[in-house]
Short mmCIF file of C-alpha atoms and ligand atoms in Angstrom, two decimals:
data_model
loop_
_atom_site.label_atom_id
_atom_site.label_comp_id
_atom_site.label_asym_id
_atom_site.label_seq_id
_atom_site.Cartn_x
_atom_site.Cartn_y
_atom_site.Cartn_z
CA MET A 203 0.51 -14.33 -40.27
CA ASP A 204 0.01 -10.66 -39.35
CA LYS A 205 3.40 -8.89 -39.51
CA ASN A 206 3.07 -7.32 -36.07
CA ILE A 207 2.24 -10.62 -34.41
CA LYS A 208 5.13 -12.26 -36.23
CA ARG A 209 7.45 -9.55 -34.88
CA ILE A 210 6.11 -9.94 -31.33
CA ARG A 211 6.55 -13.72 -31.52
CA GLU A 212 10.26 -13.22 -32.27
CA ASN A 213 10.62 -12.18 -28.61
CA PHE A 214 9.39 -15.58 -27.40
CA PRO A 215 11.80 -18.34 -28.47
CA ILE A 216 9.64 -21.01 -26.81
CA LEU A 217 6.98 -20.43 -29.48
CA LYS A 218 9.33 -22.01 -32.03
CA ARG A 219 9.27 -25.31 -30.14
CA GLN A 220 7.71 -28.50 -31.35
CA ILE A 221 5.49 -30.41 -28.93
CA ASN A 222 4.73 -34.01 -29.84
CA GLU A 223 6.21 -33.31 -33.28
CA SER A 224 3.82 -30.44 -33.97
CA PRO A 225 4.45 -26.70 -33.70
CA LEU A 226 3.58 -25.49 -30.21
CA ILE A 227 0.27 -23.62 -29.98
CA TYR A 228 0.23 -22.18 -26.49
CA LEU A 229 -3.31 -21.51 -25.33
CA ASP A 230 -2.85 -21.69 -21.56
CA ASN A 231 -1.97 -18.05 -21.01
CA ALA A 232 -4.43 -17.58 -18.15
CA ALA A 233 -2.35 -20.08 -16.15
CA THR A 234 1.02 -18.54 -17.09
CA THR A 235 2.16 -16.42 -19.99
CA GLN A 236 5.45 -16.99 -21.75
CA ILE A 237 8.41 -14.70 -21.03
CA PRO A 238 9.95 -12.44 -23.69
CA VAL A 239 13.72 -12.51 -24.13
CA SER A 240 13.88 -8.92 -22.86
CA VAL A 241 12.64 -10.08 -19.43
CA SER A 242 15.11 -12.98 -19.13
CA LYS A 243 17.88 -10.67 -20.33
CA LYS A 244 17.00 -7.99 -17.78
CA ILE A 245 17.27 -10.51 -14.94
CA MET A 246 20.60 -11.79 -16.30
CA ASP A 247 21.92 -8.23 -16.67
CA PHE A 248 20.96 -7.46 -13.07
CA ASP A 249 22.78 -10.56 -11.83
CA GLU A 250 25.87 -9.72 -13.89
CA THR A 251 25.93 -6.00 -13.02
CA TYR A 252 24.06 -5.10 -9.82
CA ARG A 253 23.57 -8.22 -7.73
CA ALA A 254 23.53 -7.44 -4.00
CA ASN A 255 20.95 -7.57 -1.24
CA VAL A 256 18.60 -4.59 -0.98
CA HIS A 257 17.94 -2.19 1.92
CA ARG A 258 20.96 -3.48 3.85
CA GLY A 259 24.58 -2.71 3.07
CA VAL A 260 26.05 0.75 2.81
CA HIS A 261 28.30 -0.49 0.01
CA THR A 262 27.90 0.89 -3.50
CA LEU A 263 26.59 -2.29 -5.08
CA GLY A 264 23.98 -2.67 -2.35
CA MET A 265 22.88 0.92 -2.87
CA TRP A 266 22.63 0.45 -6.63
CA ALA A 267 20.61 -2.72 -6.17
CA THR A 268 18.30 -0.91 -3.72
CA GLU A 269 17.84 2.04 -6.06
CA TYR A 270 17.03 -0.31 -8.92
CA TYR A 271 14.58 -2.32 -6.79
CA GLU A 272 12.84 0.83 -5.56
CA SER A 273 12.63 2.27 -9.07
CA VAL A 274 10.52 -0.74 -10.05
CA ARG A 275 8.13 0.08 -7.21
CA GLU A 276 7.72 3.52 -8.81
CA LYS A 277 7.14 1.87 -12.19
CA VAL A 278 4.45 -0.44 -10.78
CA LYS A 279 2.82 2.53 -9.06
CA ASN A 280 2.57 4.34 -12.40
CA PHE A 281 1.47 1.20 -14.24
CA ILE A 282 -1.62 0.71 -12.04
CA HIS A 283 -2.07 4.45 -11.36
CA ALA A 284 -1.60 4.30 -7.58
CA LYS A 285 -1.18 7.55 -5.68
CA SER A 286 2.06 6.67 -3.93
CA LYS A 287 4.79 4.06 -4.26
CA LYS A 288 4.28 3.41 -0.54
CA GLU A 289 1.06 1.68 -1.60
CA ILE A 290 2.94 -0.97 -3.59
CA VAL A 291 3.97 -4.09 -1.66
CA PHE A 292 6.00 -6.78 -3.43
CA THR A 293 4.77 -10.28 -2.61
CA SER A 294 5.36 -13.75 -4.02
CA GLY A 295 2.18 -13.59 -6.13
CA CYS A 296 -1.51 -12.87 -6.19
CA THR A 297 -2.27 -15.69 -3.73
CA ASP A 298 0.27 -14.30 -1.29
CA SER A 299 -1.15 -10.77 -1.66
CA LEU A 300 -4.69 -11.95 -0.90
CA ASN A 301 -3.56 -14.05 2.06
CA LEU A 302 -1.68 -11.01 3.36
CA VAL A 303 -4.86 -8.90 3.40
CA ALA A 304 -6.93 -11.64 5.05
CA ALA A 305 -4.28 -12.36 7.70
CA THR A 306 -3.72 -8.70 8.61
CA TYR A 307 -6.64 -6.43 7.69
CA GLY A 308 -9.09 -9.33 8.01
CA GLU A 309 -7.79 -10.56 11.38
CA GLN A 310 -7.83 -7.02 12.70
CA ASN A 311 -11.25 -5.95 11.45
CA ILE A 312 -13.55 -8.96 11.27
CA GLN A 313 -15.60 -9.81 14.36
CA ALA A 314 -18.27 -12.39 15.13
CA GLY A 315 -21.46 -11.63 13.20
CA ASP A 316 -19.74 -9.55 10.50
CA GLU A 317 -20.17 -10.47 6.85
CA ILE A 318 -17.66 -11.01 4.06
CA VAL A 319 -18.99 -11.00 0.50
CA VAL A 320 -17.27 -12.82 -2.37
CA SER A 321 -18.57 -13.86 -5.77
CA ILE A 322 -19.33 -17.46 -6.68
CA MET A 323 -16.74 -17.31 -9.48
CA GLU A 324 -13.73 -16.62 -7.22
CA HIS A 325 -10.50 -18.51 -7.70
CA HIS A 326 -9.74 -20.48 -4.51
CA SER A 327 -7.00 -17.89 -3.82
CA ASN A 328 -9.68 -15.26 -3.33
CA LEU A 329 -12.10 -17.59 -1.57
CA LEU A 330 -10.22 -19.72 0.94
CA PRO A 331 -8.50 -16.87 2.84
CA TRP A 332 -11.97 -15.30 3.40
CA GLN A 333 -13.76 -18.58 4.04
CA GLN A 334 -11.25 -19.61 6.69
CA LEU A 335 -11.20 -16.12 8.23
CA ALA A 336 -14.99 -16.24 8.48
CA ILE A 337 -14.81 -19.66 10.17
CA ARG A 338 -12.13 -18.46 12.62
CA LYS A 339 -14.03 -15.30 13.49
CA HIS A 340 -17.59 -16.70 13.47
CA ALA A 341 -18.40 -14.30 10.66
CA LYS A 342 -20.66 -15.06 7.69
CA LEU A 343 -19.42 -15.62 4.13
CA LYS A 344 -21.93 -14.62 1.43
CA PHE A 345 -21.76 -15.30 -2.30
CA ILE A 346 -22.82 -13.03 -5.16
CA GLU A 347 -24.38 -15.41 -7.71
CA LEU A 348 -24.36 -15.45 -11.52
CA ASP A 349 -27.08 -13.84 -13.62
CA SER A 350 -28.78 -15.49 -16.60
CA LYS A 351 -25.83 -14.51 -18.86
CA GLN A 352 -23.42 -16.31 -16.49
CA GLN A 353 -21.92 -13.03 -15.37
CA LEU A 354 -21.77 -11.49 -11.91
CA ASP A 355 -25.32 -10.58 -10.87
CA LEU A 356 -25.13 -6.93 -9.82
CA ALA A 357 -28.71 -7.00 -8.50
CA ASP A 358 -27.72 -9.88 -6.23
CA ALA A 359 -24.63 -7.91 -5.14
CA LYS A 360 -26.93 -5.07 -4.08
CA ASN A 361 -28.84 -7.51 -1.85
CA LYS A 362 -25.78 -9.26 -0.45
CA ILE A 363 -23.69 -6.17 0.41
CA THR A 364 -25.29 -4.65 3.52
CA SER A 365 -24.35 -2.64 6.60
CA LYS A 366 -23.07 -5.91 8.10
CA THR A 367 -20.53 -6.32 5.29
CA LYS A 368 -16.95 -5.52 6.24
CA ILE A 369 -15.08 -6.90 3.22
CA VAL A 370 -16.08 -7.44 -0.42
CA ALA A 371 -13.57 -9.61 -2.31
CA VAL A 372 -14.08 -10.06 -6.06
CA ALA A 373 -11.97 -10.80 -9.13
CA GLN A 374 -11.87 -8.11 -11.81
CA VAL A 375 -11.81 -10.91 -14.41
CA SER A 376 -12.89 -14.50 -13.82
CA ASN A 377 -10.22 -17.05 -14.73
CA ALA A 378 -12.91 -19.63 -15.49
CA LEU A 379 -15.58 -17.56 -17.27
CA GLY A 380 -13.45 -14.78 -18.72
CA CYS A 381 -16.05 -12.16 -17.79
CA ILE A 382 -15.10 -8.67 -16.63
CA ASN A 383 -16.74 -7.77 -13.33
CA PRO A 384 -18.17 -4.30 -12.49
CA ILE A 385 -15.57 -3.39 -9.87
CA LYS A 386 -16.43 0.32 -9.77
CA GLU A 387 -20.05 -0.43 -8.94
CA LEU A 388 -19.05 -3.04 -6.36
CA ALA A 389 -16.59 -0.58 -4.78
CA LYS A 390 -19.40 1.97 -4.54
CA LEU A 391 -21.69 -0.56 -2.85
CA ALA A 392 -18.90 -1.59 -0.46
CA HIS A 393 -18.04 2.00 0.45
CA GLN A 394 -21.70 3.02 0.92
CA ASN A 395 -21.75 0.31 3.60
CA ASN A 396 -18.37 1.25 5.13
CA ALA A 397 -16.79 -1.95 3.86
CA VAL A 398 -13.51 -2.30 1.93
CA ILE A 399 -13.15 -3.91 -1.48
CA VAL A 400 -10.34 -6.34 -2.24
CA VAL A 401 -9.85 -6.92 -5.96
CA ASP A 402 -8.18 -10.01 -7.40
CA GLY A 403 -6.55 -8.65 -10.55
CA ALA A 404 -4.67 -11.81 -11.58
CA GLN A 405 -6.52 -12.05 -14.92
CA ALA A 406 -6.88 -8.33 -15.54
CA VAL A 407 -3.44 -6.73 -15.26
CA GLY A 408 -1.63 -6.87 -18.58
CA HIS A 409 -4.89 -7.32 -20.53
CA PHE A 410 -6.18 -3.75 -20.28
CA ASP A 411 -5.38 -0.58 -18.38
CA VAL A 412 -5.98 -1.01 -14.65
CA ASP A 413 -6.40 2.18 -12.66
CA VAL A 414 -6.77 1.41 -8.96
CA GLN A 415 -7.85 4.97 -8.21
CA LYS A 416 -10.58 5.03 -10.86
CA LEU A 417 -11.76 1.62 -9.65
CA ASP A 418 -11.71 3.00 -6.09
CA ALA A 419 -10.15 -0.29 -4.95
CA ASP A 420 -8.90 -0.51 -1.37
CA PHE A 421 -6.67 -3.50 -2.14
CA TYR A 422 -5.67 -4.89 -5.54
CA ALA A 423 -3.62 -8.08 -6.04
CA PHE A 424 -1.84 -9.55 -9.06
CA SER A 425 0.99 -11.86 -10.20
CA GLY A 426 3.97 -11.26 -12.47
CA HIS A 427 3.87 -14.64 -14.22
CA LYS A 428 0.49 -13.97 -15.82
CA MET A 429 1.75 -10.75 -17.44
CA PHE A 430 4.95 -11.91 -19.18
CA GLY A 431 7.01 -11.69 -15.97
CA PRO A 432 8.78 -14.32 -13.89
CA ASP A 433 7.24 -16.70 -11.34
CA GLY A 434 7.24 -15.97 -7.62
CA ILE A 435 6.67 -12.24 -7.84
CA GLY A 436 3.42 -10.42 -7.23
CA VAL A 437 2.04 -7.12 -6.06
CA LEU A 438 -0.37 -5.98 -3.43
CA TYR A 439 -1.69 -2.47 -3.84
CA GLY A 440 -3.26 -1.09 -0.68
CA ARG A 441 -4.49 2.37 0.24
CA LYS A 442 -1.74 3.92 2.35
CA LYS A 443 -4.00 4.79 5.26
CA LEU A 444 -5.19 1.18 5.45
CA LEU A 445 -1.72 -0.36 5.08
CA GLU A 446 -0.42 1.89 7.85
CA LYS A 447 -3.03 0.66 10.34
CA MET A 448 -2.52 -3.03 9.54
CA PRO A 449 -0.25 -5.32 11.59
CA PRO A 450 2.71 -6.94 9.80
CA TYR A 451 2.18 -10.21 7.92
CA ARG A 452 5.53 -11.90 8.45
CA LEU A 453 8.21 -11.07 10.97
CA GLY A 454 11.96 -10.89 10.44
CA GLY A 455 14.64 -8.77 8.83
CA GLU A 456 13.91 -5.63 6.85
CA MET A 457 10.44 -4.98 8.26
CA ILE A 458 11.48 -3.24 11.49
CA ALA A 459 12.50 0.25 12.53
CA ASP A 460 13.86 -0.84 15.93
CA VAL A 461 14.10 -4.04 17.97
CA THR A 462 14.78 -4.33 21.68
CA ARG A 463 14.73 -7.33 24.02
CA GLU A 464 11.17 -6.46 24.89
CA GLY A 465 9.60 -5.47 21.63
CA ALA A 466 9.85 -3.97 18.18
CA VAL A 467 8.75 -0.96 16.17
CA TRP A 468 7.73 -1.76 12.60
CA ALA A 469 9.23 -0.09 9.55
CA PRO A 470 6.99 2.28 7.61
CA VAL A 471 4.92 0.90 4.72
CA PRO A 472 5.55 -0.85 2.42
CA GLN A 473 8.71 -2.29 4.10
CA LYS A 474 6.57 -3.41 7.06
CA PHE A 475 5.13 -6.07 4.72
CA GLU A 476 8.37 -7.16 3.06
CA ALA A 477 10.12 -9.30 5.70
CA GLY A 478 13.33 -11.06 4.69
CA THR A 479 15.27 -10.89 1.45
CA PRO A 480 12.70 -10.23 -1.25
CA ASN A 481 12.56 -11.80 -4.69
CA ILE A 482 14.86 -9.17 -6.16
CA GLU A 483 15.23 -10.90 -9.52
CA GLY A 484 11.46 -11.25 -9.67
CA VAL A 485 11.08 -7.51 -9.15
CA ILE A 486 13.63 -6.78 -11.89
CA GLY A 487 11.80 -9.22 -14.18
CA LEU A 488 8.52 -7.47 -13.37
CA GLU A 489 10.03 -4.24 -14.62
CA GLY A 490 10.91 -6.03 -17.87
CA ALA A 491 7.35 -7.31 -18.14
CA ILE A 492 5.87 -3.82 -17.71
CA ASP A 493 8.35 -2.47 -20.29
CA PHE A 494 7.26 -5.20 -22.71
CA ILE A 495 3.55 -4.46 -22.17
CA GLU A 496 4.08 -0.72 -22.54
CA CYS A 497 6.17 -1.21 -25.65
CA VAL A 498 3.44 -3.30 -27.32
CA GLY A 499 0.71 -1.09 -25.82
CA LEU A 500 -2.21 -2.11 -23.61
CA ASN A 501 -4.69 -0.95 -26.26
CA GLU A 502 -3.05 -3.17 -28.87
CA ILE A 503 -3.05 -6.11 -26.44
CA ARG A 504 -6.74 -5.65 -25.64
CA GLN A 505 -7.63 -5.21 -29.32
CA HIS A 506 -5.72 -8.29 -30.42
CA GLU A 507 -7.13 -10.49 -27.64
CA GLN A 508 -10.61 -9.23 -28.50
CA TYR A 509 -10.00 -9.95 -32.17
CA LEU A 510 -9.00 -13.55 -31.39
CA ILE A 511 -11.90 -14.10 -28.99
CA ARG A 512 -14.40 -12.59 -31.43
CA TYR A 513 -13.02 -14.96 -34.05
CA LEU A 514 -13.01 -18.03 -31.84
CA LEU A 515 -16.20 -17.64 -29.78
CA PRO A 516 -18.85 -17.96 -32.55
CA ARG A 517 -16.86 -20.68 -34.31
CA ILE A 518 -16.60 -22.80 -31.15
CA GLN A 519 -20.26 -22.20 -30.39
CA GLU A 520 -21.39 -23.40 -33.78
CA ILE A 521 -19.76 -26.84 -33.33
CA THR A 522 -22.59 -29.15 -32.30
CA GLY A 523 -22.37 -30.64 -28.84
CA ILE A 524 -20.23 -27.82 -27.42
CA ILE A 525 -21.33 -25.80 -24.41
CA VAL A 526 -19.52 -22.51 -23.81
CA TYR A 527 -19.64 -21.00 -20.31
CA GLY A 528 -19.75 -17.31 -19.47
CA PRO A 529 -21.00 -14.31 -21.45
CA LYS A 530 -21.75 -14.88 -25.12
CA ASP A 531 -20.62 -11.42 -26.17
CA ALA A 532 -16.83 -11.21 -26.67
CA SER A 533 -16.69 -7.61 -25.46
CA ASP A 534 -17.81 -8.77 -21.98
CA ARG A 535 -14.77 -11.04 -21.83
CA THR A 536 -11.02 -10.82 -21.83
CA SER A 537 -8.98 -13.63 -23.30
CA VAL A 538 -10.60 -16.76 -21.87
CA ILE A 539 -13.11 -19.27 -23.24
CA SER A 540 -14.23 -22.23 -21.11
CA PHE A 541 -16.24 -25.00 -22.70
CA ASN A 542 -17.17 -28.66 -22.67
CA VAL A 543 -17.81 -31.08 -25.49
CA HIS A 544 -20.75 -33.41 -24.91
CA GLY A 545 -19.55 -36.92 -24.09
CA ILE A 546 -15.83 -36.10 -23.89
CA HIS A 547 -14.08 -35.65 -20.56
CA PRO A 548 -12.17 -32.33 -20.47
CA HIS A 549 -8.95 -34.17 -19.56
CA ASP A 550 -9.30 -36.49 -22.56
CA LEU A 551 -9.90 -33.52 -24.83
CA ALA A 552 -6.91 -31.59 -23.42
CA THR A 553 -4.70 -34.69 -23.80
CA ALA A 554 -5.82 -35.19 -27.39
CA LEU A 555 -5.11 -31.52 -28.17
CA ASP A 556 -1.69 -31.85 -26.53
CA LEU A 557 -0.84 -34.73 -28.87
CA GLU A 558 -1.19 -32.14 -31.66
CA GLY A 559 0.99 -29.56 -29.86
CA ILE A 560 -1.95 -27.52 -28.57
CA GLU A 561 -1.65 -26.67 -24.87
CA VAL A 562 -4.92 -25.87 -23.12
CA ARG A 563 -6.08 -26.20 -19.53
CA ALA A 564 -8.60 -28.76 -18.33
CA GLY A 565 -9.91 -29.00 -14.79
CA HIS A 566 -11.87 -27.06 -12.22
CA HIS A 567 -9.62 -24.00 -12.63
CA CYS A 568 -9.37 -23.65 -8.83
CA ALA A 569 -12.99 -22.53 -8.85
CA GLN A 570 -14.89 -25.56 -7.56
CA PRO A 571 -17.91 -23.68 -6.15
CA LEU A 572 -18.33 -22.11 -9.60
CA MET A 573 -18.09 -25.53 -11.28
CA LYS A 574 -20.84 -26.83 -8.95
CA THR A 575 -23.00 -23.82 -9.87
CA LEU A 576 -22.47 -24.55 -13.57
CA GLY A 577 -23.36 -28.19 -12.91
CA VAL A 578 -20.01 -29.58 -14.07
CA GLU A 579 -16.84 -30.90 -12.46
CA SER A 580 -14.47 -29.34 -14.91
CA THR A 581 -14.14 -27.58 -18.25
CA VAL A 582 -11.60 -27.08 -21.01
CA ARG A 583 -10.16 -23.57 -21.04
CA VAL A 584 -8.53 -21.80 -23.95
CA SER A 585 -6.77 -18.53 -23.13
CA VAL A 586 -5.02 -16.37 -25.69
CA ALA A 587 -2.27 -13.74 -25.53
CA ILE A 588 -0.79 -11.08 -27.78
CA TYR A 589 1.51 -13.62 -29.50
CA ASN A 590 -1.28 -15.96 -30.61
CA SER A 591 -2.34 -15.77 -34.25
CA GLN A 592 -5.52 -16.32 -36.21
CA GLU A 593 -3.79 -19.25 -37.95
CA GLU A 594 -3.37 -20.88 -34.55
CA MET A 595 -7.09 -20.38 -33.86
CA ASP A 596 -7.91 -22.09 -37.20
CA LYS A 597 -5.64 -25.02 -36.41
CA PHE A 598 -7.14 -25.33 -32.94
CA LEU A 599 -10.70 -25.32 -34.35
CA ASP A 600 -9.81 -27.92 -37.01
CA ILE A 601 -8.20 -30.26 -34.50
CA LEU A 602 -11.05 -29.74 -32.03
CA VAL A 603 -13.59 -30.88 -34.63
CA GLN A 604 -11.41 -33.86 -35.60
CA ILE A 605 -11.03 -34.94 -31.96
CA LYS A 606 -14.76 -34.55 -31.36
CA GLU A 607 -15.55 -36.70 -34.39
CA PHE A 608 -12.96 -39.29 -33.40
CA PHE A 609 -14.40 -39.61 -29.88
CA GLN A 610 -17.99 -39.72 -31.16
CA ASN A 611 -17.57 -41.94 -34.21
CA GLY A 612 -14.24 -43.68 -33.66
CA LEU A 613 -11.79 -44.40 -36.48
CA ARG A 614 -13.60 -45.10 -39.74
N1 PLP B 935 -6.86 -15.33 -8.97
C1 PLP B 935 -7.14 -15.67 -10.22
C2 PLP B 935 -8.37 -15.11 -10.87
C3 PLP B 935 -6.29 -16.53 -10.92
O1 PLP B 935 -6.59 -16.88 -12.17
C4 PLP B 935 -5.15 -17.04 -10.26
C5 PLP B 935 -4.28 -18.01 -10.94
O2 PLP B 935 -4.66 -18.71 -11.82
C6 PLP B 935 -4.89 -16.62 -8.96
C7 PLP B 935 -5.76 -15.77 -8.34
C8 PLP B 935 -3.69 -17.09 -8.23
O3 PLP B 935 -2.52 -16.58 -8.81
P1 PLP B 935 -1.10 -17.10 -8.36
O4 PLP B 935 -1.14 -18.60 -8.48
O5 PLP B 935 -0.16 -16.46 -9.33
O6 PLP B 935 -0.88 -16.65 -6.97
#
């Protein structure tokens, strides 16, 4: 095994586990990545050294905890190249971030007859908030379809985004197809029509450098647990001038400047959107995750994922009876390959792989409209990360062929 990968794997004790008496091969990274020891240790250190509520007490511990918490906001701001840390809202995850935008910006700005444009490959988290908003407001939801390469059809986007469009909501990377979407071009189309663009970055952050200013994104959402961080923490980036005009999402402690019997004045952004005690440990863990990514290097991560996908993609495609979905060129993808094997249900295939210690995802990947468009109910999805090795890819390919032959020919 490559020395660097071996060294990186040392940070992930779970990778030494056996599953069903075989060494674990974890290929479900698009669902959740594993956590390096440095992240768990950072959370433990916080609890043993700084634990107190934030933005409340005047006591020293509370002030330390607040300073620490706010320093992570600065770190996230730098990580995604936002202009100001006021544009960084901590949420419970990507889903929460997207719901926040729909429930505040969407409620405030969408009227009957307006149009919201999403792509057909959206995860339900970036579809349902817009679909339900459109239903509530008697607005129209339009879908950008796939082109012949099973990527986002930019020509169709040009037709669908019009002067009636108020919101364009698209994933930077599809969790089911693995393709990278042309966010800059979509942002340009949205802005030419005075619409905003909401980007679902769940499958992009941590895979390559994300620069919200270069993308010209108005809102950008992502989750900690898909980038080596803990569960239950996420980020919403929003342009300050938009966040300032939006009503609060949830009401309660910490999000007010003043409360009287009759009314309330909201705290400035981003506190206006962080009601109640936040997930402080999650925020600390997120710092650890960014440190880990920066220590390995985003270029190295992208290169290694590309190396594995370039290795895997042609080898999967050459197995007879296998259909791979999404772009055929690895450079148009991140770390995801979705496929089906003729005559084998994805759940049966995933279960058979699991019996050999190989963990993959099977299902509709929370993208049912996309599955319908592809003409399937579900697929098997393999998703790699920086700690996966070429040897693991070989083992996966070997077992895949064996399972396929077993299902097709039975035991001889
Ligand atoms: N968007 C995409 C593209 C995803 O892949 C996912 C999760 O799989 C989400 C949104 C939702 O993320 P979370 O469950 O962390 O809120």
